[in-house]
Coordinates of N, CA, C and O in Angstrom, one line a residue:
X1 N 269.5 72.7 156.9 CA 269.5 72.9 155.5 C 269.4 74.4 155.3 O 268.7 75.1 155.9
X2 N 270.1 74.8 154.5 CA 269.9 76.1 153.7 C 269.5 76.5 153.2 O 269.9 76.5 152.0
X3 N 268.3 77.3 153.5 CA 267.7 78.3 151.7 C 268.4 78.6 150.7 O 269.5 79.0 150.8
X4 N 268.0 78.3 149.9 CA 268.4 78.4 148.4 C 267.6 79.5 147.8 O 266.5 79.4 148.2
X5 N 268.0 80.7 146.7 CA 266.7 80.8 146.1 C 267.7 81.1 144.7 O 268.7 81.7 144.5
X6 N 266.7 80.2 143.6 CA 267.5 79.8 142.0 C 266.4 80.4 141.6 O 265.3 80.5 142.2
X7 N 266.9 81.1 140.0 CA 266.0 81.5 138.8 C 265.5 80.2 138.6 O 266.3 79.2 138.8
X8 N 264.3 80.0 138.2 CA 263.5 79.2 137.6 C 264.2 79.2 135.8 O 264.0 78.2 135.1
X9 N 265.0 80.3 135.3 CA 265.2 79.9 133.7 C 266.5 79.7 134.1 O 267.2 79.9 133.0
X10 N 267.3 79.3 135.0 CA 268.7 78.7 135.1 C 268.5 77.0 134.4 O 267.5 76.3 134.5
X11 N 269.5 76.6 134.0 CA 269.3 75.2 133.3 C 269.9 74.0 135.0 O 269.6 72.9 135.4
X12 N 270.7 74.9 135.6 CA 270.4 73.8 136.7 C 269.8 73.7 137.7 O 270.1 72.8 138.5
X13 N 268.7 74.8 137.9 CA 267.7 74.6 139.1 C 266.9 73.6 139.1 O 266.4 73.2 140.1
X14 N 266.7 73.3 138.2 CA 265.5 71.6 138.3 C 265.9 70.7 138.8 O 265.3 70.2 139.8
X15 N 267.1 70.2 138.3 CA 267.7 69.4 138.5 C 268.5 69.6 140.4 O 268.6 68.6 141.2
X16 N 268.8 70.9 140.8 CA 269.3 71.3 142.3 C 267.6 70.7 142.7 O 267.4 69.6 143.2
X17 N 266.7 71.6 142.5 CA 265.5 71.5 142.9 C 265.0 69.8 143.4 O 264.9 69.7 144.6
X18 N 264.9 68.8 142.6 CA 264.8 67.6 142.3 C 265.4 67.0 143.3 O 264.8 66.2 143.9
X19 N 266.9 67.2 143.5 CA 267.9 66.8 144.4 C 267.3 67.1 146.2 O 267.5 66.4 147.2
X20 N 266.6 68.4 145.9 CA 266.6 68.8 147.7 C 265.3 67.7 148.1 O 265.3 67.2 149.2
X21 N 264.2 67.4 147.2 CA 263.1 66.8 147.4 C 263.5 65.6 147.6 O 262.7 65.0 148.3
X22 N 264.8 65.0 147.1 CA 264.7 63.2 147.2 C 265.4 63.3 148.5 O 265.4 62.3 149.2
X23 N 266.0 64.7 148.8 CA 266.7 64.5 150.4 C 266.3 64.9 151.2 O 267.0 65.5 152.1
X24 N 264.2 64.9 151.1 CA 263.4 65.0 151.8 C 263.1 66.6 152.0 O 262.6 66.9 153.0
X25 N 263.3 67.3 151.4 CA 263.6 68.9 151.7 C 262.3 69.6 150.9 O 261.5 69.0 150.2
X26 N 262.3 71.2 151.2 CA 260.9 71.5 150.5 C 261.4 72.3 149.3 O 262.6 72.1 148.9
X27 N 260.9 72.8 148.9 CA 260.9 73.1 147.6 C 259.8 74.4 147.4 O 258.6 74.1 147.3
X28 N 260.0 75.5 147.4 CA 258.7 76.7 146.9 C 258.7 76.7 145.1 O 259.8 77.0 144.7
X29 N 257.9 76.6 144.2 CA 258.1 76.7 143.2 C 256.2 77.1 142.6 O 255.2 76.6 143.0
X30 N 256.5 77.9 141.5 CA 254.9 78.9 140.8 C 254.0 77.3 140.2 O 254.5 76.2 140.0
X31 N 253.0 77.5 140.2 CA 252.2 77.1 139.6 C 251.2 77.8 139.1 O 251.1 79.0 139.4
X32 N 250.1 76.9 138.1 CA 249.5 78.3 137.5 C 248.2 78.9 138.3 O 247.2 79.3 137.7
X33 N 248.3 78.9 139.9 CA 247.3 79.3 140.5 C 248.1 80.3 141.5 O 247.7 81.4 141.7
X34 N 249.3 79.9 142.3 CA 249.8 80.5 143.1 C 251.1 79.8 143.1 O 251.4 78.9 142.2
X35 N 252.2 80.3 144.1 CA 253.5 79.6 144.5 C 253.3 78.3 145.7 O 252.7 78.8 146.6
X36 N 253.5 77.5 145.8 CA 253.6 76.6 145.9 C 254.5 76.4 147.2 O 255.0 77.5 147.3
X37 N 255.0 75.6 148.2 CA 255.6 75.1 148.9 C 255.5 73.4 148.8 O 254.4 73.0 149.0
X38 N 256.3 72.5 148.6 CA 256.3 71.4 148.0 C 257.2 70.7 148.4 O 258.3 71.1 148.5
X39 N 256.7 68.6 148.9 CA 257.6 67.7 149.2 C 257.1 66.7 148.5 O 255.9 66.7 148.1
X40 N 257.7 65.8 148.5 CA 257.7 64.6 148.0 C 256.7 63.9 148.8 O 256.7 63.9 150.0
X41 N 255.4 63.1 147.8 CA 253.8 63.1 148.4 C 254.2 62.1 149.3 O 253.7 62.1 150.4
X42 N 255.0 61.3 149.1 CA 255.2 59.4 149.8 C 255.9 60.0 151.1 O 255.5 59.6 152.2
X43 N 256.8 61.0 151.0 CA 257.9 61.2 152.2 C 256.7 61.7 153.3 O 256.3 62.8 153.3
X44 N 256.2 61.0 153.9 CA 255.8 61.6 155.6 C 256.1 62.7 156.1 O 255.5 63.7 156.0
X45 N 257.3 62.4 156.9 CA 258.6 63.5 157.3 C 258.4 64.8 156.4 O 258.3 65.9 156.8
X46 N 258.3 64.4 155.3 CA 258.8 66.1 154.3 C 257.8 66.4 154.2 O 257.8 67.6 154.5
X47 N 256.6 65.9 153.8 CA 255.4 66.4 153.6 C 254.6 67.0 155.6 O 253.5 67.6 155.5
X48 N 255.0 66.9 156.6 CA 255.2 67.2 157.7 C 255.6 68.1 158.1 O 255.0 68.9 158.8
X49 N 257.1 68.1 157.6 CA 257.5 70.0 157.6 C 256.8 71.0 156.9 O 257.1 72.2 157.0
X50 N 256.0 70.5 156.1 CA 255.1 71.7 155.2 C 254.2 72.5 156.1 O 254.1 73.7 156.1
X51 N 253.3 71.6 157.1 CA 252.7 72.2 158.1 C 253.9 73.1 158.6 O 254.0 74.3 158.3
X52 N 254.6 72.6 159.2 CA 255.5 73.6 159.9 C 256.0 75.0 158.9 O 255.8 76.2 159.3
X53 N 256.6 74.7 157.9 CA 257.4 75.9 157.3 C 255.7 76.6 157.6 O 255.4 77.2 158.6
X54 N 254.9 76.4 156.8 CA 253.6 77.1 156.6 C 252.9 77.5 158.1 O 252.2 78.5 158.1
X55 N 252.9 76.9 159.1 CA 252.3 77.1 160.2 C 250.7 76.7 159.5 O 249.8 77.4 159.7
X56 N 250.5 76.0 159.0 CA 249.4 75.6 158.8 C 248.9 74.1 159.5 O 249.5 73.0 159.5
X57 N 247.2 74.7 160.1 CA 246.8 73.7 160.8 C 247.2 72.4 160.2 O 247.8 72.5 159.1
X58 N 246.9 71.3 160.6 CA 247.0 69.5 160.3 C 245.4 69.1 160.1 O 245.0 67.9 160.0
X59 N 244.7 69.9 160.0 CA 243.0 69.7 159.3 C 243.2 70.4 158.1 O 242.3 70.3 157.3
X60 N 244.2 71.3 157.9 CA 243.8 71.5 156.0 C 244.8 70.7 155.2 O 246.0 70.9 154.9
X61 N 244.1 69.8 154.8 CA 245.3 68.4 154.0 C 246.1 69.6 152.9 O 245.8 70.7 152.5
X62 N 247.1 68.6 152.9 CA 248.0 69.0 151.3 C 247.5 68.5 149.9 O 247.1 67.4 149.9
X63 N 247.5 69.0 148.8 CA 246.9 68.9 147.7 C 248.1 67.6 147.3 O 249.1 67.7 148.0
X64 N 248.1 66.6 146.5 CA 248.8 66.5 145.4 C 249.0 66.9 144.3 O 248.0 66.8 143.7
X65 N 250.1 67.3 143.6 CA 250.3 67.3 143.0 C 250.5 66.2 141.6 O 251.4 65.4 141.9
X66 N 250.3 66.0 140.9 CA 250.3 65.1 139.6 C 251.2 65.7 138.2 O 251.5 66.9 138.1
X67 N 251.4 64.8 137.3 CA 252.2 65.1 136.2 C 251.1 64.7 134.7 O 251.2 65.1 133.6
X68 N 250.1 63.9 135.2 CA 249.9 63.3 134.0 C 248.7 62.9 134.7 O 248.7 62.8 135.9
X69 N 247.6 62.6 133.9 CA 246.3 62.1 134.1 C 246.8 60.2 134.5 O 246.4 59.7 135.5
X70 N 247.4 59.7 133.9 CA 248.0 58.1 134.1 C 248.4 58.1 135.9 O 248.1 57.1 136.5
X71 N 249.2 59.3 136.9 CA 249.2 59.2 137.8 C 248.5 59.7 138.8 O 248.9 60.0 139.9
X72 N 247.0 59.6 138.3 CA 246.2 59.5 139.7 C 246.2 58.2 140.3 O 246.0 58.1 141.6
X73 N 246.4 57.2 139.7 CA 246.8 55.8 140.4 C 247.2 56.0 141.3 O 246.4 55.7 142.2
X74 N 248.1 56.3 141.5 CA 249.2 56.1 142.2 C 248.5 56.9 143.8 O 249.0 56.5 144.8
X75 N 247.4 57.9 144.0 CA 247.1 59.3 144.4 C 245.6 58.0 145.3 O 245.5 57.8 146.5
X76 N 244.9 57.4 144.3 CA 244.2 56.6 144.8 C 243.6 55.1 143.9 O 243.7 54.8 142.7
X77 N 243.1 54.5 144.9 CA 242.5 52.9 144.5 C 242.0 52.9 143.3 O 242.4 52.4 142.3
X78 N 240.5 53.9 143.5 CA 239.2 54.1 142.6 C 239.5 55.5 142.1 O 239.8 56.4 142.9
X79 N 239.5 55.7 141.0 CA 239.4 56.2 139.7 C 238.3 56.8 139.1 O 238.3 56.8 137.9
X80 N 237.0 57.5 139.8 CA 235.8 57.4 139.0 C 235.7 58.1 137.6 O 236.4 59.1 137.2
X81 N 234.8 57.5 137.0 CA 234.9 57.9 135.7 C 234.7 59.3 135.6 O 235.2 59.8 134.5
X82 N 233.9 60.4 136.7 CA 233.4 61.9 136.2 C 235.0 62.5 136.7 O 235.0 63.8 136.7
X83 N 236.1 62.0 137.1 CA 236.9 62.4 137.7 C 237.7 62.3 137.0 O 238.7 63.0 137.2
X84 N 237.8 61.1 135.6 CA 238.1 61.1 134.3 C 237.7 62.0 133.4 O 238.6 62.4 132.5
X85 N 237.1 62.3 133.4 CA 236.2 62.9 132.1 C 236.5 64.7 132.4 O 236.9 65.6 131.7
X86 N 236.1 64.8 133.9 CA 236.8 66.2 134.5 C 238.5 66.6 134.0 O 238.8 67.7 133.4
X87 N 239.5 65.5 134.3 CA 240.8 66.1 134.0 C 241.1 65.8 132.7 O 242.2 66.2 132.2
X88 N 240.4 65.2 132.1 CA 240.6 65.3 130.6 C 240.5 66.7 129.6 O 241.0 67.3 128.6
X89 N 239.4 66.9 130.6 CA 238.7 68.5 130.5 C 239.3 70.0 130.9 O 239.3 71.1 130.3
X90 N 239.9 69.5 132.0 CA 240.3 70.7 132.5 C 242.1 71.0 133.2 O 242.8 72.0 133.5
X91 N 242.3 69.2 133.1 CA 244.0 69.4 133.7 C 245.1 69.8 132.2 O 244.6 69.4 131.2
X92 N 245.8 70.1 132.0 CA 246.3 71.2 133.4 C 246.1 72.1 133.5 O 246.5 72.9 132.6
X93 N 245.4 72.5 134.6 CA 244.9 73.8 135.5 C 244.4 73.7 136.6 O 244.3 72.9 137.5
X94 N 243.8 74.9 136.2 CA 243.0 75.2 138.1 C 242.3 74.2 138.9 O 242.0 74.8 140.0
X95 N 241.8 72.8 138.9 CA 240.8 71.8 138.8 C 241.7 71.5 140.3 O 242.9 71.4 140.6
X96 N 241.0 71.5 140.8 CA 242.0 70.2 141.7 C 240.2 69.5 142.4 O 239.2 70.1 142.8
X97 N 240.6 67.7 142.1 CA 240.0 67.0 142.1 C 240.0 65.9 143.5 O 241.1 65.3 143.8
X98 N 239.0 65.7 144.2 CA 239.1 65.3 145.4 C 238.8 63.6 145.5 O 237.8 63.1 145.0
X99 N 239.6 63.0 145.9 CA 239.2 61.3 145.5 C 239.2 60.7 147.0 O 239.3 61.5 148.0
X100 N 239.1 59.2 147.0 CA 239.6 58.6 147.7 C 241.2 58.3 147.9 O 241.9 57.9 147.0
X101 N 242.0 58.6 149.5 CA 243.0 58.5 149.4 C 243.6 57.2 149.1 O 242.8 56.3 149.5
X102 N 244.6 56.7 148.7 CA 245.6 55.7 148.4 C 245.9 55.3 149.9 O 246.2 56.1 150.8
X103 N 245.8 54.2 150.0 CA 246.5 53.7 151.4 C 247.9 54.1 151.4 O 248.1 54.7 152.4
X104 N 248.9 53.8 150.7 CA 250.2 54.4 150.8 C 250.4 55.5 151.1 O 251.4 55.6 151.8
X105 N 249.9 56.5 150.7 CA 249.6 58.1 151.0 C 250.5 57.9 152.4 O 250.7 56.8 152.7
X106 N 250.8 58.8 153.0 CA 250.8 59.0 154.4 C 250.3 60.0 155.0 O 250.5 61.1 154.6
X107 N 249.5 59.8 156.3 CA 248.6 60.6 156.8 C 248.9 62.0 157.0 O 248.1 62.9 157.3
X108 N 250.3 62.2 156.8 CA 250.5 63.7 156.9 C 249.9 64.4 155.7 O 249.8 65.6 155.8
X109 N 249.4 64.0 154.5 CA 249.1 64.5 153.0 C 247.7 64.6 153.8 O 247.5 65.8 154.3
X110 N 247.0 63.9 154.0 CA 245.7 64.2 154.3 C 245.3 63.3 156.0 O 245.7 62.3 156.5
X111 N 244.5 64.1 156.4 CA 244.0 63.0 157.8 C 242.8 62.0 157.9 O 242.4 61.2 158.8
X112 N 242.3 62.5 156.5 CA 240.7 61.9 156.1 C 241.0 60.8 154.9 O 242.0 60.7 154.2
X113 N 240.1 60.4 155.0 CA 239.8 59.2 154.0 C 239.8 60.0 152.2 O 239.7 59.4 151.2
X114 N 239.8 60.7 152.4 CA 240.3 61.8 150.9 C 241.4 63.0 150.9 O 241.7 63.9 151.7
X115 N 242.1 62.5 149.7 CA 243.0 63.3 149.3 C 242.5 64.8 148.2 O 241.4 64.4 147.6
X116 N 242.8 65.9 147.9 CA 243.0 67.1 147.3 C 243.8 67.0 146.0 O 244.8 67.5 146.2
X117 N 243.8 66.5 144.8 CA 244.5 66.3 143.5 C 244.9 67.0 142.7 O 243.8 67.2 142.2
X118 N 245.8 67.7 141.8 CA 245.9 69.0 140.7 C 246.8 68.6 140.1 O 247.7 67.8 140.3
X119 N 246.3 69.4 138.8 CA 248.2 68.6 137.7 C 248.0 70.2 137.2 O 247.1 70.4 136.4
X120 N 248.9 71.2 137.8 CA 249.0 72.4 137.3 C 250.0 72.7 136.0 O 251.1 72.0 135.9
X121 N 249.6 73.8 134.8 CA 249.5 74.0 134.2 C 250.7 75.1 134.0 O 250.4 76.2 133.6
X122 N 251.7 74.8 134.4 CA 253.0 75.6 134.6 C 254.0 75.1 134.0 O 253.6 74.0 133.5
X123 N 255.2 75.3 133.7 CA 256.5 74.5 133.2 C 257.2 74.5 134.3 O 258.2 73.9 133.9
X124 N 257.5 74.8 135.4 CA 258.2 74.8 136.2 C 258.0 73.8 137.1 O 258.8 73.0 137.5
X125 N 256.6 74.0 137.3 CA 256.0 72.9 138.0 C 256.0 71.6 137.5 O 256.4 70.6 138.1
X126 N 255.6 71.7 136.3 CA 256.0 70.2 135.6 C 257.2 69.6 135.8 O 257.5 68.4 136.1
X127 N 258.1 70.9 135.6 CA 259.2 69.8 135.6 C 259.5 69.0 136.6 O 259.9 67.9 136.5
X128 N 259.2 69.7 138.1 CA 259.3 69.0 139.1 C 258.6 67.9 139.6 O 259.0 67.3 140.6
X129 N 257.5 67.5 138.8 CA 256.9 66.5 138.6 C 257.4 65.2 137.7 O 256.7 64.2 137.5
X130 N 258.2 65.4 137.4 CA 259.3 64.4 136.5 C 259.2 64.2 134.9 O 260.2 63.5 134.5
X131 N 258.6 64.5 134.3 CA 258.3 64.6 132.9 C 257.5 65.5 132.3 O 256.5 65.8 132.9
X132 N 257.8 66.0 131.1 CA 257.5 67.1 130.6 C 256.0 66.4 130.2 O 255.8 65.3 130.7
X133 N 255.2 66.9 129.7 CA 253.6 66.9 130.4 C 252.7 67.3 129.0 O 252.8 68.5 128.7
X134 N 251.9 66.5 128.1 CA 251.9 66.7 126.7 C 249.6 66.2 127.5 O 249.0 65.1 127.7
X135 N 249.3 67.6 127.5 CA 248.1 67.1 127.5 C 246.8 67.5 126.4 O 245.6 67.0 126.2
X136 N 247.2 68.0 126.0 CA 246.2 68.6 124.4 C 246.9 68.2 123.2 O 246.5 68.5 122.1

């Protein structure tokens, strides 16, 4: 695959962007803490090359990413309520919230019984998250 690098204010980089993720590919894009290197949470494989492109150990899990307080579901089982009340509070931004992992997860996101969670506070990032993101 080929490096790409698109303006973030082009009208078709989201949509190129969007494309390289479903064909398993990474993606670097800003959030509101730092830039980002990024795969699709479910893909194994893609979330696997992240270690690699990064050279980063397989003991520091990958965060998730989220779009919306409705998909931490999806992130894990149990839901606790201070972990509610926290991203009601503080997403989207800097918060990243630590839960029990989702059995579907795949072990490459984390190797522990907990996943890393954030719904950053960026437009770029959102979009790559699949929907525009209405939290206040």
């Amino acid at each position: 695959m080929k490096t790409e690098i698109l303006p973030a204010q082009d009208p078709g980089t989201l949509a190129r962007a969007l494309a390289v993720l479903r064909h398993g590919g990474l993606v670097a894009f800003p959030t509101d803490t730092v830039y980002g290197v990024g795969a699709l949470a479910f893909n194994g494989a893609a979330v696997g090359s992240i270690y690699i492109a990064k050279n980063r150990p397989v003991e520091k899990a990958i965060p998730v990413l989220i779009g919306a307080l409705i998909d931490l579901a999806k992130v894990t089982l149990e839901v606790p309520a201070v972990a509610v009340q926290l991203a009601a509070r503080f997403w989207p931004g800097p918060l990243t919230l630590v839960v029990s992992k989702h059995p579907d997860l795949p072990e490459t996101v984390s190797a522990t019984a907990t996943v890393g969670v954030r719904a950053p506070d960026h437009v770029v990032a959102q979009g790559l998250l699949w929907r525009p993101v209405q939290w206040r």
